[in-house]
Tab-separated table of C-alpha atoms and ligand atoms in Angstrom:
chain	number	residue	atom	x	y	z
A	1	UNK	CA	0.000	0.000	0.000
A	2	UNK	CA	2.898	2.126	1.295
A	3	UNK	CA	5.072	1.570	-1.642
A	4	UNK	CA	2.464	1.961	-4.594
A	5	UNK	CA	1.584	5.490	-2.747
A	6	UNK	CA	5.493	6.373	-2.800
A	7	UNK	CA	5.213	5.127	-6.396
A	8	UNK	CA	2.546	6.863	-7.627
A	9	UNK	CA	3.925	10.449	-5.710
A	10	UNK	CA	7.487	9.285	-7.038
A	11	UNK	CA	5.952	9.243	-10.355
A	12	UNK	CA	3.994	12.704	-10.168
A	13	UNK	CA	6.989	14.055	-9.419
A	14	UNK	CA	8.601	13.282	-12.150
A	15	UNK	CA	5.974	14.352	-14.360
A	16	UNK	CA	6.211	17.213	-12.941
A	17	UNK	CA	9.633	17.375	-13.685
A	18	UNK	CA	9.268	16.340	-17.674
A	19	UNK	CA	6.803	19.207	-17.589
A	20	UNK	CA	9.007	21.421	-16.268
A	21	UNK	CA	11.933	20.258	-18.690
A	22	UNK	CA	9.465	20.601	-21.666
A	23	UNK	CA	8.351	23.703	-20.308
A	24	UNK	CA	12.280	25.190	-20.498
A	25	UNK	CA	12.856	23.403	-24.095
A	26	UNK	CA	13.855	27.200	-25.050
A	27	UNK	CA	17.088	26.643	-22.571
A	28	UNK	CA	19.926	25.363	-24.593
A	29	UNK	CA	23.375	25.042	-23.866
A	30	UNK	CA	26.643	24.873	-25.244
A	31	UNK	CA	30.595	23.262	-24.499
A	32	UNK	CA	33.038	26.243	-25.136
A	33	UNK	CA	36.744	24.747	-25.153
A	34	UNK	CA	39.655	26.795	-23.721
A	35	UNK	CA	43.363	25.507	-23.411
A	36	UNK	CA	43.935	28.267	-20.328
A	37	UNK	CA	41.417	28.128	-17.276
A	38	UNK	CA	39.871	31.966	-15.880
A	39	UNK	CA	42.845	32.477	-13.846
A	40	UNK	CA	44.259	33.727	-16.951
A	41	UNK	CA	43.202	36.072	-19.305
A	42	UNK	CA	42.609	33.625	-22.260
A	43	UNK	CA	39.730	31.751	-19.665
A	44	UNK	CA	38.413	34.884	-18.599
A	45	UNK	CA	37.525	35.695	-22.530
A	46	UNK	CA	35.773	32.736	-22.930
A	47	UNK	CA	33.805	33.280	-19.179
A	48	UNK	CA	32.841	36.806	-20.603
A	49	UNK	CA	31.533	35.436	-23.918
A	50	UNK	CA	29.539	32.713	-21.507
A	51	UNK	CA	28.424	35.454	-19.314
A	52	UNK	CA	27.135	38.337	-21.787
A	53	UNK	CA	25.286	35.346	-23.980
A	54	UNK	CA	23.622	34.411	-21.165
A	55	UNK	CA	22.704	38.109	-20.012
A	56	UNK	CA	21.669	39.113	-23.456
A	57	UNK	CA	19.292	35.798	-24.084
A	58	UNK	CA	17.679	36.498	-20.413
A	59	UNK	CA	19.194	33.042	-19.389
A	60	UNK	CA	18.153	30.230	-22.865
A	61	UNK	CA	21.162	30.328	-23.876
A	62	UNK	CA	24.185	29.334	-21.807
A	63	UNK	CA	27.912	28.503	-22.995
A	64	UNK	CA	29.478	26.408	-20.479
A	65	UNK	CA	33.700	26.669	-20.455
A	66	UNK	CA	35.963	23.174	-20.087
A	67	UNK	CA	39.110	24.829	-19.596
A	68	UNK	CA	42.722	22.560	-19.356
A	69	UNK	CA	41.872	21.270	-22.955
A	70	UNK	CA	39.836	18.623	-20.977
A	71	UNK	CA	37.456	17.902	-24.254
A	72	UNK	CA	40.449	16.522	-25.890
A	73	UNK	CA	42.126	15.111	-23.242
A	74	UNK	CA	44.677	17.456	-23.318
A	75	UNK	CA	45.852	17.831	-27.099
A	76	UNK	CA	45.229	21.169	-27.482
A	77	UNK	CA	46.424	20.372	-31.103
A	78	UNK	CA	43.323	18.594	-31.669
A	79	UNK	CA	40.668	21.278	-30.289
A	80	UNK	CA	40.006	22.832	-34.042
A	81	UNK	CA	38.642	19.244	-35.550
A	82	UNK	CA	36.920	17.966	-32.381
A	83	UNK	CA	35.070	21.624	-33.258
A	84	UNK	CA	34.749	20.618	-36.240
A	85	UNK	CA	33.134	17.343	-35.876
A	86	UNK	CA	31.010	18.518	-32.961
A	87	UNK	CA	32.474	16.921	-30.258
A	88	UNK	CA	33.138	20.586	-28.841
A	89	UNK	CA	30.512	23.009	-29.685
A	90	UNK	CA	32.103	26.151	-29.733
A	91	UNK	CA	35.923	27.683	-28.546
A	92	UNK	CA	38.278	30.047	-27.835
A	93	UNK	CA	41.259	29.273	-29.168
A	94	UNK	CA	44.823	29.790	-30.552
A	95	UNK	CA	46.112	30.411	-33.946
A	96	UNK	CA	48.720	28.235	-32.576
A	97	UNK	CA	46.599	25.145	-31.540
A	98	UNK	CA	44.208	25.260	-34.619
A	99	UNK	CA	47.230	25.881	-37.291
A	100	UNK	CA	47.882	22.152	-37.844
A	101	UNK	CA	44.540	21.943	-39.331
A	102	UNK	CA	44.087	25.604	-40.628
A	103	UNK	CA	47.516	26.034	-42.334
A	104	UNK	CA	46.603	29.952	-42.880
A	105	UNK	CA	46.869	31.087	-39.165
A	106	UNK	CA	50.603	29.481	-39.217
A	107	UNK	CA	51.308	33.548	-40.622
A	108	UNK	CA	51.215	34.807	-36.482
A	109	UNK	CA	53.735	33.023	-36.004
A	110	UNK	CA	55.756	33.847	-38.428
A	111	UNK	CA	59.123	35.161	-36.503
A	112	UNK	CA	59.008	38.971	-35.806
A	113	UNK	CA	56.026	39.915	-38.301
A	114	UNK	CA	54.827	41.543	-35.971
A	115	UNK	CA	56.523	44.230	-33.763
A	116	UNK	CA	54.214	45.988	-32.029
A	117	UNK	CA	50.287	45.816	-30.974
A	118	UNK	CA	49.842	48.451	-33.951
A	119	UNK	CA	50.472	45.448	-36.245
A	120	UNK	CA	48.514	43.080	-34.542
A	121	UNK	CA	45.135	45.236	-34.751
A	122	UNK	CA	46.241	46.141	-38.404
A	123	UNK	CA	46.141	42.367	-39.650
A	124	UNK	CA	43.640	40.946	-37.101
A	125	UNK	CA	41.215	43.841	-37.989
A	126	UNK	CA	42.276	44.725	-42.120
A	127	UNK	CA	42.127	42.313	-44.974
A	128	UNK	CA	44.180	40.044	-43.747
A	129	UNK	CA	42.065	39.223	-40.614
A	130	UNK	CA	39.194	38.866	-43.661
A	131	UNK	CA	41.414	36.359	-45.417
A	132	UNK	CA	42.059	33.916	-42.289
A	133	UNK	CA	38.589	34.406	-40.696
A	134	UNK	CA	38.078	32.859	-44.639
A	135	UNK	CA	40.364	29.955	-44.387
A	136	UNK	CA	39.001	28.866	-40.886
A	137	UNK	CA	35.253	28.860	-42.037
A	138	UNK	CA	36.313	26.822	-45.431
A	139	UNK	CA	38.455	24.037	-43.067
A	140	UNK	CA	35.028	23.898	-40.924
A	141	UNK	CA	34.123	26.001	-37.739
A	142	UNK	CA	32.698	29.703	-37.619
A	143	UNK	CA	35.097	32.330	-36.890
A	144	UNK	CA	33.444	35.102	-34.648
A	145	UNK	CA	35.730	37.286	-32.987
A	146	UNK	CA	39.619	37.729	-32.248
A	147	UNK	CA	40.911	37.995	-28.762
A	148	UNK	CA	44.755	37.804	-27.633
A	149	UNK	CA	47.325	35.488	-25.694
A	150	UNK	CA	49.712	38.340	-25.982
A	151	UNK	CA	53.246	38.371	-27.213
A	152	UNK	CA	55.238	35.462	-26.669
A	153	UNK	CA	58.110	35.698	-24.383
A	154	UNK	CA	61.656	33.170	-24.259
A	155	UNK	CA	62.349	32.379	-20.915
A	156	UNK	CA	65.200	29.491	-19.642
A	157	UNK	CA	66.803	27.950	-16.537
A	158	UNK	CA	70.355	28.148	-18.103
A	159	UNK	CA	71.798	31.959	-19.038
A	160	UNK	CA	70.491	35.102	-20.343
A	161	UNK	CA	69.537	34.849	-24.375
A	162	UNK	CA	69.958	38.172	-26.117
A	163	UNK	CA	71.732	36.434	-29.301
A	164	UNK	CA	70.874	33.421	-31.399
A	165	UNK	CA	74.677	32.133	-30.368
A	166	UNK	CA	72.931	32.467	-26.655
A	167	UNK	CA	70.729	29.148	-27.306
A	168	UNK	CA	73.267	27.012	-28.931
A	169	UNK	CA	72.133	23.831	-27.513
A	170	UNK	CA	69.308	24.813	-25.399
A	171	UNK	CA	66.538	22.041	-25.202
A	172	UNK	CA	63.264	24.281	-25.830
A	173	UNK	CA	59.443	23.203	-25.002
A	174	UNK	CA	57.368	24.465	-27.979
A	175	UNK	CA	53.942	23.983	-29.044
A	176	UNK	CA	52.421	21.093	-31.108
A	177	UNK	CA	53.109	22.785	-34.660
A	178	UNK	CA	55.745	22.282	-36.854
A	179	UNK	CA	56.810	25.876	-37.595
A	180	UNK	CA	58.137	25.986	-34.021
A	181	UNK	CA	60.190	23.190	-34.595
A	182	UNK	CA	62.066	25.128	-37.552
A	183	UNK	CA	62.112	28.678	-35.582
A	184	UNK	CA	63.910	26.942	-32.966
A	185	UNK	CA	66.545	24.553	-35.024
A	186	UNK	CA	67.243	27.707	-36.948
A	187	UNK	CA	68.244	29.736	-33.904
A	188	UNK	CA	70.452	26.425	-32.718
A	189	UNK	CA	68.705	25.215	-30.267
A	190	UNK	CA	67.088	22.199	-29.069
A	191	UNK	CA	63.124	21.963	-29.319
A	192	UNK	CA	60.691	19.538	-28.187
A	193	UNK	CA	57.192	19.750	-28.960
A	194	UNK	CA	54.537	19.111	-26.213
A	195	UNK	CA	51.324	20.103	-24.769
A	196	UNK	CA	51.052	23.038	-22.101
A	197	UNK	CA	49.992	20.116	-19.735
A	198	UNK	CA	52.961	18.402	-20.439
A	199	UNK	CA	55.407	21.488	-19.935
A	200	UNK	CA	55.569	22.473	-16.553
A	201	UNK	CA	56.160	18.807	-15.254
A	202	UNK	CA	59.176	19.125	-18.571
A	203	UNK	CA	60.899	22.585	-16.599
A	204	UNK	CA	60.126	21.154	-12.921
A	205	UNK	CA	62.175	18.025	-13.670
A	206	UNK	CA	65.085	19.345	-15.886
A	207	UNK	CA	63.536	17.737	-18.847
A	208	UNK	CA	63.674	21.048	-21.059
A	209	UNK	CA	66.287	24.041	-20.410
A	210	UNK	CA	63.234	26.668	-21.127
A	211	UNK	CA	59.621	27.731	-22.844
A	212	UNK	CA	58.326	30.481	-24.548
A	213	UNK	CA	54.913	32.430	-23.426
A	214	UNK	CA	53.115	35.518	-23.079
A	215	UNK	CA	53.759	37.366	-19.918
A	216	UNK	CA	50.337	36.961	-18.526
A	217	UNK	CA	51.149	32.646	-18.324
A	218	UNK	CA	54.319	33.428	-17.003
A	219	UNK	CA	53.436	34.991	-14.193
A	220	UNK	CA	50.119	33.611	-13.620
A	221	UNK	CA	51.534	30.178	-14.352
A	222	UNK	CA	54.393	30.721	-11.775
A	223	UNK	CA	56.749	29.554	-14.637
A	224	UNK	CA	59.613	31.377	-11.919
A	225	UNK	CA	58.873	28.539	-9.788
A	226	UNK	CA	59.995	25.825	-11.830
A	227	UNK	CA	63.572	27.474	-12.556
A	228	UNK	CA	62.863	29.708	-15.649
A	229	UNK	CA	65.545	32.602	-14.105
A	230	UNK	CA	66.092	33.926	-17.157
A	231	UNK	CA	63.120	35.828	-19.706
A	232	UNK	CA	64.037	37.463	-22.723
A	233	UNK	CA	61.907	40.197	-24.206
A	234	UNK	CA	62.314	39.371	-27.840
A	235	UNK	CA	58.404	39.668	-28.572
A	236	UNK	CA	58.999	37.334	-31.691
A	237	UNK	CA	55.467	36.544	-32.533
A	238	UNK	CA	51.910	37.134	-31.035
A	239	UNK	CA	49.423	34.891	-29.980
A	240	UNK	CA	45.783	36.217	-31.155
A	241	UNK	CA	42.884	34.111	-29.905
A	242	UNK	CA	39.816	33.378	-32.062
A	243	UNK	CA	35.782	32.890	-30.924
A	244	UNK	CA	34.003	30.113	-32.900
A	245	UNK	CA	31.716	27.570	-33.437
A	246	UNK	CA	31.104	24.428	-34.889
A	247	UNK	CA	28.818	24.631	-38.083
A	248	UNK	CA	26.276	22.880	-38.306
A	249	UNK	CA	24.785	24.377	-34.426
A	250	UNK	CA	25.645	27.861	-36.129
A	251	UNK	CA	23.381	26.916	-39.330
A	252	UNK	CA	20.675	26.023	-36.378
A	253	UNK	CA	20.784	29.313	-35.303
A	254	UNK	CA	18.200	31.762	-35.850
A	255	UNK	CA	19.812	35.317	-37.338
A	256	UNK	CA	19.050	36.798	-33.970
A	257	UNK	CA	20.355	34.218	-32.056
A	258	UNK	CA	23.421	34.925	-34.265
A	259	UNK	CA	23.972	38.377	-34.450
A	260	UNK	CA	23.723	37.982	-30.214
A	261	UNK	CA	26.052	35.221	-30.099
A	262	UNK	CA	28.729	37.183	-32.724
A	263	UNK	CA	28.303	40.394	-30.938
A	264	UNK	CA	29.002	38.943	-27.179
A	265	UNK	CA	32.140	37.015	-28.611
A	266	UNK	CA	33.582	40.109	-30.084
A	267	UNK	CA	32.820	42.385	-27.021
A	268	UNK	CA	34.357	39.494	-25.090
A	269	UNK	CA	37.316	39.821	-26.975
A	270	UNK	CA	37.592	43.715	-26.852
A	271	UNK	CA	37.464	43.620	-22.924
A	272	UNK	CA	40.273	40.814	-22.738
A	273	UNK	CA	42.661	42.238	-25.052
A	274	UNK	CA	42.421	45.836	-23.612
A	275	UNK	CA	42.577	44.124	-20.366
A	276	UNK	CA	45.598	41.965	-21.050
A	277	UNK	CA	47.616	45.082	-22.644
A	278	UNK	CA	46.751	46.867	-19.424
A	279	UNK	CA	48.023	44.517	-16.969
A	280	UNK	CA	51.059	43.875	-19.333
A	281	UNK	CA	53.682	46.403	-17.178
A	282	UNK	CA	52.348	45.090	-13.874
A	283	UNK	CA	53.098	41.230	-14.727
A	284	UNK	CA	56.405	42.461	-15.969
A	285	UNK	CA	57.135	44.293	-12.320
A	286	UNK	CA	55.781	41.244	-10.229
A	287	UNK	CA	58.052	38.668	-12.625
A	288	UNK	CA	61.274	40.912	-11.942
A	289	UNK	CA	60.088	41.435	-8.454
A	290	UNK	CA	60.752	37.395	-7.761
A	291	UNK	CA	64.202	37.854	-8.835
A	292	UNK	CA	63.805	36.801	-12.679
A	293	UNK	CA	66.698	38.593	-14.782
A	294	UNK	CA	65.089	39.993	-17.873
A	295	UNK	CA	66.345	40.931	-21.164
A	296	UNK	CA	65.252	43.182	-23.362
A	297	UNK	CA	67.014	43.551	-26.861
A	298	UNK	CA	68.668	46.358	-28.364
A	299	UNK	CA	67.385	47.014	-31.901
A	300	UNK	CA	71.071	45.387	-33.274
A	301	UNK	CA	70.281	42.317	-30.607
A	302	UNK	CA	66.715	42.162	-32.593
A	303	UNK	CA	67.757	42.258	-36.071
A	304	UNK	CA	70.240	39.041	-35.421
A	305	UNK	CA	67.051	37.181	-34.570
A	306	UNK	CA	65.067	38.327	-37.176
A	307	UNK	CA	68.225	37.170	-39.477
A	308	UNK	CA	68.566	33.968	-38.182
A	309	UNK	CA	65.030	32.916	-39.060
A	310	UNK	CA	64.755	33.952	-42.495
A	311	UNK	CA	64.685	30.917	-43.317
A	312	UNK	CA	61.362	30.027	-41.459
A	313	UNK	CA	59.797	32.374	-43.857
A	314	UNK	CA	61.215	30.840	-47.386
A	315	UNK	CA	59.937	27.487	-45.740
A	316	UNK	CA	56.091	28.191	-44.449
A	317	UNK	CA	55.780	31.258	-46.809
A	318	UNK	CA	54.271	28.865	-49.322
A	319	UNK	CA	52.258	26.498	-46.783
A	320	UNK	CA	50.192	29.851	-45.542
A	321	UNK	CA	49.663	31.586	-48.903
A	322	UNK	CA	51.535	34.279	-50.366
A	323	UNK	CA	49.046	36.504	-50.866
A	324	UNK	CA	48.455	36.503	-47.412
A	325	UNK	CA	51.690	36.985	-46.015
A	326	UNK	CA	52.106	39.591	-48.646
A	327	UNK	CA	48.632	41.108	-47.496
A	328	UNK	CA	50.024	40.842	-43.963
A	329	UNK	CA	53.008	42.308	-44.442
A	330	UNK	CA	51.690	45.248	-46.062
A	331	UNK	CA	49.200	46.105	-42.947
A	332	UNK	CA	52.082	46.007	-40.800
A	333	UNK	CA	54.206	48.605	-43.204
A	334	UNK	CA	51.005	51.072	-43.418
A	335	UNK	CA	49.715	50.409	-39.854
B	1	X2X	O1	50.707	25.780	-24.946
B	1	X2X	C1	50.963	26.983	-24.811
B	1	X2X	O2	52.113	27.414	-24.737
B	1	X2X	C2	49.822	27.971	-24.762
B	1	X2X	C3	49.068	27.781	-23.463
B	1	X2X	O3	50.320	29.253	-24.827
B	1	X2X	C4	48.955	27.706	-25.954
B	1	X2X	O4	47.963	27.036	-25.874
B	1	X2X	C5	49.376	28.253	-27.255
């Protein structure tokens, strides 16, 4: 008697509760995939995006971030296809990560393209932003809005770097794309490519002499910590980050839905790279501040580094499209 009642209230209940679920079919929601959690600047962007989409739908629609590359176990490298095939539904990611499958964003990291933010904006927001927003939609995902990882930094356990002769040897961590591999054997040194969730258990343990990064992972990162004594201010390439989504749930959008989604992810990106620029000087004092000796290259000490990798650009010139680089290029002469 006792147990039909509970069964007959148990299944009210959950009538109630299917009602309640049909009742909120409008709420939808949606994996967003960052490499770097919201204690960094590149988490935060994504956390915005989640937070003004949510605001601006009045609650249906709600992004939720996996940080730590956990959708892909880790392989940052392979964030752009899980996007692709819909195992992620929408990230924030690097030019870096993606370029393996978007050859085209391989140009930011071109050695010293870029040497200042002016450059940056100029190709991220000209024709050559156009051309690689382009490229990404034809390999597969929706490109929204650009954001920034910042300038990448050389830092090492060994000596201070402020010549190519200075790395003779060194054994490097870089990312999972081959034109690091190249920048780094042309300079002389060492490098060995692995995730970021491989690379501070690599600097704790000896395994690599040093990294390269923006300031903002540096510091946040505690990089310091694990023996990286030594940062050099060479600001060889810059790391932009990029909004998107998978396809097919952007062709199930409604325009409006759209135009919301689009706008958020490029406000998003406005507050985190103004943001990130701002708090550049104050990462830089806290980093020195822990007794980190830091480099910064004369324009002489510059130009043997931009020498040295010449090559790099005679190899992946072709790979990313010449009119692009050549589009690029031009931007940064007219910026
Ligand atoms: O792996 C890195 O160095 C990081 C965190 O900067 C990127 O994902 C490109």
């Amino acid at each position: 008697m006792m147990t039909r009642r509970l069964s007959t209230l148990t299944a009210a209940v959950m009538g109630v509760a299917l009602l309640g679920g049909s009742l909120n079919a409008e709420a939808r929601e949606y994996s967003v995939s960052t490499v770097l959690s919201a204690d960094f600047p590149w988490g935060q962007a994504a956390e915005k995006w989640a937070e003004l989409v949510k605001e601006r739908s009045d609650g249906e629609i709600t992004l939720r971030v996996y940080p730590n590359s956990q959708l892909v176990n880790g392989d940052q490298t392979r964030e752009f296809s899980a996007m692709r095939q819909g195992l992620i539904d929408m990230a924030v990611g690097s030019t870096i990560n993606w370029s393996p499958q978007v050859p085209e964003l391989n140009l930011f990291s071109l050695p010293f393209l870029m040497p200042d933010t002016d450059a940056v904006d100029a190709i991220t927001g000209g024709e050559a932003g156009e051309k690689v927003f382009d490229a990404i939609e034809s390999r597969g995902a929706m490109p929204l809005a650009w954001g920034e990882n910042g300038f990448r930094e050389l830092s090492n356990s060994k000596q201070p770097i402020t010549a190519p002769e200075d790395l003779e040897g060194l054994k490097i961590r870089v990312v999972g794309s081959p034109l690091f591999q190249d920048t780094f054997t042309a300079l002389g040194a060492n490098p060995t490519q692995m995730s970021w969730a491989d690379a501070k258990p690599a600097l704790t343990t000896g395994a690599v002499d040093g990294q390269e990064n923006p300031l903002s992972v540096f510091d946040v990162a505690r990089i310091d910590q694990v023996g990286q004594k030594y940062l050099t201010l060479w600001h060889y390439m810059n790391d932009p980050l990029i909004f998107a989504v998978n396809q097919r749930i952007w062709q199930q959008f409604s325009e409006e839905d759209r135009e919301l989604v689009r706008q958020a992810a490029i406000d998003a990106g406005q507050w985190e790279i103004e943001m990130s620029r701002e708090q550049k000087s104050e990462r830089l004092a806290a980093i020195k501040q822990r007794g980190v000796e830091v480099s910064e290259l004369t324009e002489d000490q510059r130009q043997a580094f931009v020498e040295a990798t010449q090559s790099v650009y005679e190899e992946w010139t072709p790979q990313i499209g010449e009119e692009l680089v050549e589009t690029a290029r031009q931007a940064v002469e007219t910026r």
